[in-house]
Coordinates of C-alpha atoms in Angstrom, one line a residue:
X1 CA 18.6 46.6 -17.0
X2 CA 21.5 44.9 -18.6
X3 CA 23.5 43.2 -16.1
X4 CA 27.2 41.6 -16.9
X5 CA 28.3 38.8 -14.7
X6 CA 32.5 38.8 -15.5
X7 CA 34.9 36.1 -15.6
X8 CA 33.0 33.3 -13.5
X9 CA 33.1 29.7 -14.3
X10 CA 29.7 28.1 -15.5
X11 CA 27.8 25.0 -15.4
X12 CA 25.5 25.9 -17.8
X13 CA 23.1 22.1 -18.4
X14 CA 23.2 23.5 -22.2
X15 CA 24.6 20.4 -24.2
X16 CA 25.9 22.5 -26.7
X17 CA 28.4 24.3 -24.2
X18 CA 28.8 22.3 -21.3
X19 CA 31.0 23.0 -18.8
X20 CA 33.0 26.9 -18.9
X21 CA 36.4 27.2 -16.6
X22 CA 35.9 31.0 -17.8
X23 CA 33.5 33.1 -19.5
X24 CA 31.2 36.2 -19.0
X25 CA 26.8 36.1 -19.2
X26 CA 25.5 39.4 -20.5
X27 CA 21.1 39.6 -19.0
X28 CA 19.4 42.0 -20.7
X29 CA 16.1 42.3 -18.9
X30 CA 14.9 38.7 -17.8
X31 CA 16.6 37.4 -21.1
X32 CA 20.3 35.7 -21.2
X33 CA 21.4 37.7 -24.1
X34 CA 25.2 36.0 -24.6
X35 CA 27.4 33.8 -22.8
X36 CA 30.8 34.3 -24.5
X37 CA 34.2 35.1 -23.2
X38 CA 35.3 39.1 -22.8
X39 CA 31.6 40.6 -23.0
X40 CA 31.7 43.6 -25.0
X41 CA 28.6 46.0 -24.2
X42 CA 26.6 48.8 -22.4
X43 CA 25.2 47.8 -19.1
X44 CA 23.3 49.0 -16.5
X45 CA 26.1 47.0 -14.0
X46 CA 28.6 44.5 -13.8
X47 CA 29.0 41.7 -11.3
X48 CA 32.7 40.1 -10.6
X49 CA 32.3 36.2 -11.0
X50 CA 35.6 35.4 -10.4
X51 CA 36.5 32.9 -7.9
X52 CA 32.3 32.2 -8.6
X53 CA 30.2 29.1 -10.7
X54 CA 27.4 30.4 -12.9
X55 CA 24.7 27.9 -13.1
X56 CA 21.0 27.9 -13.2
X57 CA 17.9 28.5 -10.6
X58 CA 17.9 25.1 -9.1
X59 CA 13.9 23.8 -9.2
X60 CA 12.3 22.4 -6.0
X61 CA 9.5 20.0 -7.6
X62 CA 7.6 19.4 -4.6
X63 CA 7.7 21.4 -1.3
X64 CA 5.0 21.5 1.4
X65 CA 6.1 25.7 1.7
X66 CA 3.6 26.3 4.1
X67 CA 4.9 24.0 7.2
X68 CA 8.1 26.2 7.2
X69 CA 6.6 28.0 10.6
X70 CA 7.3 24.3 12.0
X71 CA 11.2 23.4 10.3
X72 CA 12.1 20.4 12.8
X73 CA 9.5 19.2 14.4
X74 CA 9.9 16.0 12.5
X75 CA 13.6 15.4 12.7
X76 CA 12.6 11.7 14.1
X77 CA 9.1 11.3 12.4
X78 CA 7.6 8.9 10.1
X79 CA 4.9 9.0 8.4
X80 CA 2.2 7.9 10.6
X81 CA 4.0 10.4 12.5
X82 CA 3.5 12.4 10.1
X83 CA -0.6 11.9 9.6
X84 CA -0.8 12.4 13.5
X85 CA 1.1 15.1 14.2
X86 CA 1.1 17.3 10.9
X87 CA -2.1 16.1 9.0
X88 CA -4.7 16.1 12.0
X89 CA -3.4 18.0 14.8
X90 CA -1.6 20.7 13.7
X91 CA -2.6 21.7 10.2
X92 CA -6.3 22.2 10.9
X93 CA -5.0 25.2 13.3
X94 CA -3.8 27.1 10.7
X95 CA -4.8 30.9 10.3
X96 CA -4.8 32.4 6.7
X97 CA -2.0 34.2 8.5
X98 CA 0.1 30.7 9.0
X99 CA -0.3 30.1 5.2
X100 CA 1.1 33.4 4.3
X101 CA 3.7 33.7 6.7
X102 CA 4.9 29.6 6.3
X103 CA 4.5 30.4 2.1
X104 CA 6.5 33.9 2.3
X105 CA 9.0 33.1 4.3
X106 CA 9.5 29.4 2.9
X107 CA 10.1 30.8 -0.5
X108 CA 12.8 33.5 0.5
X109 CA 14.3 30.4 2.3
X110 CA 14.6 28.6 -1.4
X111 CA 16.0 32.0 -3.1
X112 CA 18.3 32.1 -0.7
X113 CA 19.2 28.3 -0.7
X114 CA 19.6 28.9 -4.6
X115 CA 16.0 27.9 -5.7
X116 CA 14.7 29.9 -8.2
X117 CA 11.3 27.6 -9.2
X118 CA 9.5 26.0 -7.0
X119 CA 6.7 23.5 -7.0
X120 CA 4.2 24.8 -3.7
X121 CA 2.4 21.0 -2.9
X122 CA -0.9 23.0 -0.9
X123 CA -2.4 20.9 0.4
X124 CA -3.5 22.4 3.6
X125 CA -6.9 24.9 2.3
X126 CA -8.6 25.3 5.1
X127 CA -11.0 27.8 3.8
X128 CA -10.6 30.4 1.2
X129 CA -8.6 33.2 2.9
X130 CA -6.1 30.5 3.3
X131 CA -5.9 29.5 -0.2
X132 CA -5.0 33.5 -1.4
X133 CA -2.5 34.0 1.5
X134 CA -0.7 31.1 0.5
X135 CA -0.8 32.1 -3.2
X136 CA 0.4 35.9 -1.9
X137 CA 3.5 34.6 0.0
X138 CA 4.9 33.3 -2.8
X139 CA 3.9 36.4 -5.0
X140 CA 5.2 39.1 -2.5
X141 CA 8.4 36.5 -2.1
X142 CA 8.9 37.0 -6.0
X143 CA 9.7 33.8 -6.7
X144 CA 9.0 31.3 -9.6
X145 CA 6.0 29.2 -9.2
X146 CA 3.9 26.6 -9.6
X147 CA 1.1 26.7 -6.8
X148 CA -1.0 23.7 -6.8
X149 CA -3.8 24.0 -5.3
X150 CA -5.0 21.5 -2.8
X151 CA -8.3 19.7 -3.0
X152 CA -8.3 17.7 -0.1
X153 CA -11.6 18.2 1.7
X154 CA -13.2 16.2 5.1
X155 CA -11.3 13.1 5.9
X156 CA -12.4 12.0 9.2
X157 CA -10.1 10.1 10.8
X158 CA -7.6 9.4 7.9
X159 CA -5.2 11.7 6.5
X160 CA -7.1 15.3 7.0
X161 CA -9.5 17.2 9.3
X162 CA -9.7 20.6 7.4
X163 CA -12.3 21.7 6.1
X164 CA -11.4 21.9 2.5
X165 CA -12.0 25.5 1.3
X166 CA -15.7 25.9 2.2
X167 CA -17.6 28.2 3.4
X168 CA -21.1 28.8 5.7
X169 CA -23.4 27.0 3.9
X170 CA -21.6 24.5 1.5
X171 CA -20.7 20.9 1.6
X172 CA -16.8 20.9 2.2
X173 CA -16.3 17.7 0.5
X174 CA -18.5 18.5 -2.0
X175 CA -16.3 19.0 -5.8
X176 CA -18.6 21.7 -6.9
X177 CA -17.1 23.8 -3.3
X178 CA -14.3 23.2 -4.1
X179 CA -13.5 23.4 -7.7
X180 CA -15.3 27.0 -7.0
X181 CA -12.8 27.9 -5.3
X182 CA -10.0 26.8 -7.6
X183 CA -11.6 28.7 -10.1
X184 CA -11.8 31.7 -7.9
X185 CA -7.9 31.3 -7.0
X186 CA -7.4 30.8 -10.9
X187 CA -9.0 33.6 -12.0
X188 CA -7.6 36.2 -9.3
X189 CA -3.8 35.5 -9.6
X190 CA -3.3 33.3 -12.8
X191 CA -4.6 34.8 -15.8
X192 CA -1.5 35.6 -17.4
X193 CA 1.2 32.5 -18.1
X194 CA 3.7 35.3 -19.0
X195 CA 4.8 36.2 -14.9
X196 CA 6.4 34.2 -12.8
X197 CA 3.8 32.4 -10.6
X198 CA 1.4 29.5 -12.4
X199 CA -1.8 27.2 -11.2
X200 CA -1.3 24.0 -10.7
X201 CA -4.0 21.0 -9.1
X202 CA -3.4 19.1 -6.4
X203 CA -5.6 16.2 -6.2
X204 CA -6.6 14.2 -3.2
X205 CA -4.5 10.8 -2.9
X206 CA -5.5 7.6 -4.7
X207 CA -5.5 5.9 -0.6
X208 CA -8.0 8.4 0.5
X209 CA -10.4 9.0 -1.7
X210 CA -11.8 6.3 -4.8
X211 CA -11.2 6.8 -7.9
X212 CA -13.8 8.4 -9.8
X213 CA -13.8 11.0 -7.4
X214 CA -9.5 11.5 -8.6
X215 CA -10.5 11.1 -12.1
X216 CA -13.4 14.2 -11.5
X217 CA -10.7 16.7 -10.0
X218 CA -8.2 15.7 -12.7
X219 CA -11.0 16.8 -15.5
X220 CA -11.7 19.7 -13.2
X221 CA -7.5 20.5 -13.5
X222 CA -7.9 19.6 -17.7
X223 CA -10.3 22.5 -17.6
X224 CA -8.7 25.0 -15.8
X225 CA -5.2 24.5 -17.8
X226 CA -3.4 23.3 -14.5
X227 CA -1.2 21.4 -14.4
X228 CA -1.2 18.5 -12.0
X229 CA 0.5 17.3 -9.4
X230 CA 0.0 13.9 -6.5
X231 CA 1.6 11.9 -4.1
X232 CA 1.9 8.3 -5.9
X233 CA 2.7 5.1 -4.5
X234 CA 4.5 6.0 -1.2
X235 CA 3.4 3.6 1.4
X236 CA 4.3 0.4 1.9
X237 CA 1.2 -1.3 3.9
X238 CA -0.5 -4.5 3.0
X239 CA -2.7 -3.0 0.6
X240 CA -1.3 -1.8 -2.0
X241 CA -3.0 0.7 -3.9
X242 CA -0.8 0.7 -7.0
X243 CA -1.4 4.0 -8.0
X244 CA -0.1 4.6 -11.3
X245 CA -2.3 1.4 -12.1
X246 CA -5.2 3.0 -10.9
X247 CA -4.4 6.2 -12.8
X248 CA -3.4 3.9 -16.1
X249 CA -7.1 2.7 -16.0
X250 CA -9.1 5.9 -15.4
X251 CA -6.9 7.0 -18.7
X252 CA -5.3 9.8 -17.0
X253 CA -1.7 9.6 -17.3
X254 CA -0.3 12.6 -19.5
X255 CA 2.7 15.1 -20.4
X256 CA 0.9 17.3 -18.1
X257 CA 1.7 15.2 -14.7
X258 CA 4.0 15.1 -11.9
X259 CA 3.8 12.2 -10.2
X260 CA 5.9 12.5 -6.4
X261 CA 7.9 9.6 -4.6
X262 CA 6.2 6.1 -6.9
X263 CA 9.0 4.1 -4.4
X264 CA 6.3 1.7 -4.2
X265 CA 5.6 1.4 -7.9
X266 CA 5.5 -2.3 -9.2
X267 CA 7.6 -3.2 -11.9
X268 CA 4.5 -3.4 -14.4
X269 CA 4.3 0.9 -13.6
X270 CA 7.5 1.5 -14.6
X271 CA 6.4 0.2 -18.0
X272 CA 2.6 2.2 -18.1
X273 CA 4.9 5.4 -17.7
X274 CA 6.7 5.4 -20.7
X275 CA 6.1 7.3 -22.9
X276 CA 3.5 8.9 -21.5
X277 CA 5.9 12.0 -20.4
X278 CA 4.5 11.3 -16.8
X279 CA 7.3 13.0 -14.5
X280 CA 8.4 11.4 -11.1
X281 CA 9.6 13.6 -8.0
X282 CA 12.2 12.4 -5.7
X283 CA 12.5 12.8 -2.1
X284 CA 15.4 11.5 -0.6
X285 CA 16.0 12.6 2.4
X286 CA 11.9 12.5 3.5
X287 CA 11.3 9.1 1.7
X288 CA 14.3 7.5 3.8
X289 CA 13.8 9.2 6.9
X290 CA 9.7 8.5 6.7
X291 CA 9.6 5.1 5.9
X292 CA 8.7 5.5 1.8
X293 CA 11.3 3.8 0.6
X294 CA 14.8 4.3 -1.4
X295 CA 14.7 7.6 -3.6
X296 CA 13.5 6.0 -7.4
X297 CA 16.3 7.8 -9.0
X298 CA 17.2 4.6 -11.4
X299 CA 13.7 3.8 -12.7
X300 CA 12.9 7.3 -13.1
X301 CA 15.5 8.0 -15.5
X302 CA 14.8 4.4 -16.7
X303 CA 10.4 4.9 -17.5
X304 CA 10.4 8.3 -17.8
X305 CA 11.7 11.8 -19.3
X306 CA 14.0 11.6 -15.9
X307 CA 13.8 12.5 -12.2
X308 CA 13.7 16.0 -10.6
X309 CA 14.8 16.5 -6.8
X310 CA 11.6 17.6 -3.9
X311 CA 12.5 19.1 -0.7
X312 CA 9.0 17.9 0.4
X313 CA 8.3 18.2 4.3
X314 CA 10.3 21.3 5.8
X315 CA 8.9 20.3 8.8
X316 CA 11.7 17.3 9.1
X317 CA 14.6 18.5 6.4
X318 CA 16.6 21.6 5.1
X319 CA 16.1 23.4 2.0
X320 CA 19.3 22.8 0.8
X321 CA 18.7 21.8 -2.6
X322 CA 22.2 21.1 -3.2
X323 CA 23.3 19.3 -0.4
X324 CA 20.2 17.3 -0.6
X325 CA 21.2 16.8 -4.7
X326 CA 25.0 15.3 -2.6
X327 CA 22.8 12.6 -0.6
X328 CA 20.7 11.4 -3.8
X329 CA 23.8 11.3 -5.8
X330 CA 25.5 8.8 -3.6
X331 CA 22.8 6.9 -2.2
X332 CA 21.7 6.3 -6.0
X333 CA 25.2 5.5 -6.2
X334 CA 25.3 3.1 -4.0
X335 CA 22.3 1.4 -4.8
X336 CA 23.9 0.4 -8.1
X337 CA 26.9 -1.5 -6.4
X338 CA 24.8 -3.3 -4.0
X339 CA 25.1 -6.4 -6.9
X340 CA 29.0 -6.0 -6.8
X341 CA 28.9 -6.5 -2.7
X342 CA 26.3 -9.0 -3.0
X343 CA 29.2 -11.0 -4.8
X344 CA 32.1 -9.7 -2.5
X345 CA 33.4 -8.0 -6.2
X346 CA 34.3 -4.3 -5.8
X347 CA 32.7 -1.8 -8.1
X348 CA 34.5 -0.8 -11.2
X349 CA 32.4 1.9 -13.2
X350 CA 30.7 4.8 -11.4
X351 CA 26.8 4.9 -12.0
X352 CA 26.3 7.9 -12.1
X353 CA 27.9 11.6 -12.3
X354 CA 27.7 14.8 -10.8
X355 CA 26.5 16.0 -13.9
X356 CA 23.3 13.7 -13.7
X357 CA 22.8 15.0 -10.2
X358 CA 22.9 19.1 -11.3
X359 CA 20.1 18.1 -14.2
X360 CA 18.0 16.6 -11.5
X361 CA 18.5 19.9 -9.9
X362 CA 17.7 22.1 -12.9
X363 CA 16.6 21.6 -16.6
X364 CA 14.5 17.7 -15.0
X365 CA 12.9 20.1 -12.4
X366 CA 12.0 22.7 -15.0
X367 CA 10.6 20.4 -17.1
X368 CA 8.6 18.7 -14.3
X369 CA 7.2 22.3 -13.2
X370 CA 6.1 23.0 -17.3
X371 CA 9.0 25.7 -17.8
X372 CA 11.4 24.1 -19.2
X373 CA 11.5 26.1 -22.2
X374 CA 11.9 29.0 -19.9
X375 CA 14.5 28.1 -17.4
X376 CA 16.7 25.0 -15.8
X377 CA 20.2 26.1 -18.1
X378 CA 22.2 29.0 -19.1
X379 CA 21.0 28.7 -22.7
X380 CA 21.3 32.0 -24.7
X381 CA 17.3 33.5 -25.3
X382 CA 16.5 31.9 -21.8
X383 CA 14.9 34.0 -18.9
X384 CA 17.7 35.3 -16.8
X385 CA 17.0 33.2 -13.4
X386 CA 20.7 32.4 -12.4
X387 CA 22.4 31.6 -9.0
X388 CA 26.5 32.7 -8.3
X389 CA 27.9 29.9 -5.9
X390 CA 30.9 31.6 -4.0
X391 CA 33.6 28.8 -4.0
X392 CA 36.2 31.8 -2.8
X393 CA 36.0 30.9 0.5
X394 CA 38.3 28.3 3.3
X395 CA 35.8 24.9 2.9
X396 CA 35.8 25.7 -1.2
X397 CA 39.5 27.1 -1.9
X398 CA 41.3 24.1 -3.8
X399 CA 38.4 23.3 -6.0
X400 CA 38.3 22.0 -10.2
X401 CA 37.8 24.8 -11.9
X402 CA 38.2 22.5 -14.8
X403 CA 35.0 20.8 -13.5
X404 CA 32.7 23.3 -12.3
X405 CA 29.8 21.4 -12.6
X406 CA 31.6 18.6 -10.0
X407 CA 32.5 21.3 -7.6
X408 CA 29.3 22.4 -7.6
X409 CA 28.1 18.7 -6.2
X410 CA 30.2 17.8 -4.5
X411 CA 31.4 21.0 -2.5
X412 CA 28.6 23.6 -2.5
X413 CA 25.9 24.0 -0.3
X414 CA 23.1 26.7 0.5
X415 CA 25.9 28.8 2.5
X416 CA 27.7 29.5 -0.5
X417 CA 24.8 31.1 -2.6
X418 CA 26.0 34.6 -3.4
X419 CA 24.2 36.2 -5.4
X420 CA 20.3 34.6 -7.4
X421 CA 18.4 36.4 -10.1
X422 CA 15.2 36.1 -11.1
X423 CA 13.3 36.9 -14.6
X424 CA 16.7 39.0 -14.7
X425 CA 15.9 41.1 -11.5
X426 CA 18.9 40.4 -8.3
X427 CA 16.7 38.7 -5.6
X428 CA 20.2 38.2 -3.7
X429 CA 23.3 40.1 -3.8
X430 CA 26.4 39.4 -1.6
X431 CA 25.2 36.9 0.3
X432 CA 21.8 38.9 1.5
X433 CA 18.3 39.0 0.3
X434 CA 17.9 41.7 -1.5
X435 CA 14.9 44.2 -0.9
X436 CA 13.6 41.9 1.7
X437 CA 13.6 43.0 5.5
X438 CA 15.1 39.5 6.3
X439 CA 14.3 40.8 10.9
X440 CA 10.6 42.0 9.7
X441 CA 10.2 38.5 7.8
X442 CA 12.5 36.0 10.2
X443 CA 9.7 37.9 13.3
X444 CA 6.4 37.3 11.2
X445 CA 7.3 33.7 10.7
X446 CA 8.5 33.5 14.6
X447 CA 4.9 35.2 15.4
X448 CA 3.1 31.7 13.3
X449 CA 5.8 29.7 15.0
X450 CA 4.6 30.6 18.7
X451 CA 1.0 30.9 17.7
X452 CA 1.1 27.2 15.7
X453 CA 3.1 26.0 19.1
X454 CA 0.7 27.6 21.3
X455 CA -2.0 25.5 20.0
X456 CA -0.7 22.4 19.9
X457 CA 0.7 22.9 23.9
X458 CA -3.3 23.2 24.2
X459 CA -4.5 20.7 22.5
X460 CA -2.4 17.6 23.1
X461 CA 1.2 18.0 22.3
X462 CA 1.9 16.9 19.1
X463 CA 1.0 13.8 18.8
X464 CA -2.1 13.2 21.5
X465 CA -2.1 10.7 23.3
X466 CA -3.5 7.7 22.7
X467 CA -3.0 8.0 19.5
X468 CA -5.7 8.9 16.3
X469 CA -6.5 5.6 14.4
X470 CA -5.3 5.7 10.9
X471 CA -6.8 3.0 8.5
X472 CA -4.3 2.8 6.5
X473 CA -1.9 2.0 9.5
X474 CA -3.9 0.1 12.1
X475 CA -2.2 -3.0 11.8
X476 CA 1.1 -1.5 12.3
X477 CA -0.1 1.2 14.5

């Protein structure tokens, strides 16, 4: 297919192009073939871009997509609530069909909101069937994704009671059992890099596993050619874990590693990240809600290749990445102004721009996911992962046509996403997902939701009383 988007404003995130008040975009197969005014070409379809802004598909670098059927259950929850309610109570009750429904409909939600690339942190692998189902959900949704296969085994009375991927006869806590499943999943679905789905590994967290065990899991990931992503320094407890310090000591820091949160890094740990190529996903809504600290945009900008954004727990907040980027931008601006307030001075300089925020949600995320050579900007020769945001409605009319980036970040939201292309294929058209039975997808997720809530009520509610002991939080429980 050759598609021409005609007369659109564009926030390209390409330094050589910048923002364009009016342009055409020619798509030839999976690639962006040209970006220029008044393109003349034989095409199969013309999309009228008037009143719209074209932007790169957004990249969510951290989402527990499997939790989609539990949307909002943690709306007023903190980390101990999450561990007791999601990880200890609900996660072990998942069936393969629940993993499929969560990942399938969760990926459709991402596409519907203009997120074309997803880092799926899939740390609820109860058995091999759950792993196969999770990958199948992403595949069937048609999203570009890094599937991060979780290696968390049984960890009684801490963060998980999952069966860790073992079948009968194997020790689910043994690395060789988990490694066997990881190889099986990689070989079954990720034989080629020339596809939408890529393979990653999510090792155990250092708060719940010995450093030597985590190092062996890193070695497995690198043997398999997998990108690595893991939570780091997201809990404030008396015994600070200094995850980055441990990773440095074990010689594990490298440019194939995406850390998540890092809200409680020490100053020295930020220095240790410099020059390593390690990237960081900032998940502001979860971090500020759940007692995980302040989003580390400033520190990540100074000491790493740059921050990316993650929606994180859809069990707590929505998948609207444009609104999330705006929240992170304003929170970061406030943080930068705090020293002035402390001196009773009015801030005079704007520390962060909407252009920064758009980069967090696009090219920085693509770099963190290992696909910035393919996507993350509207650049000739890159893959055509493109989002058209409709700015013609009553809530957006009057937008600043000379500043498409500012208009997107300050005025846009997921409800404005009109058309979405992934690899040159239209997956959302005129505000509706294309080639998807919406009702069947919703019905599938609601069936999973009803089953999981039934299980929850049959087993004492979301957080059974008395609350289970979590050693990490014992002094605060």
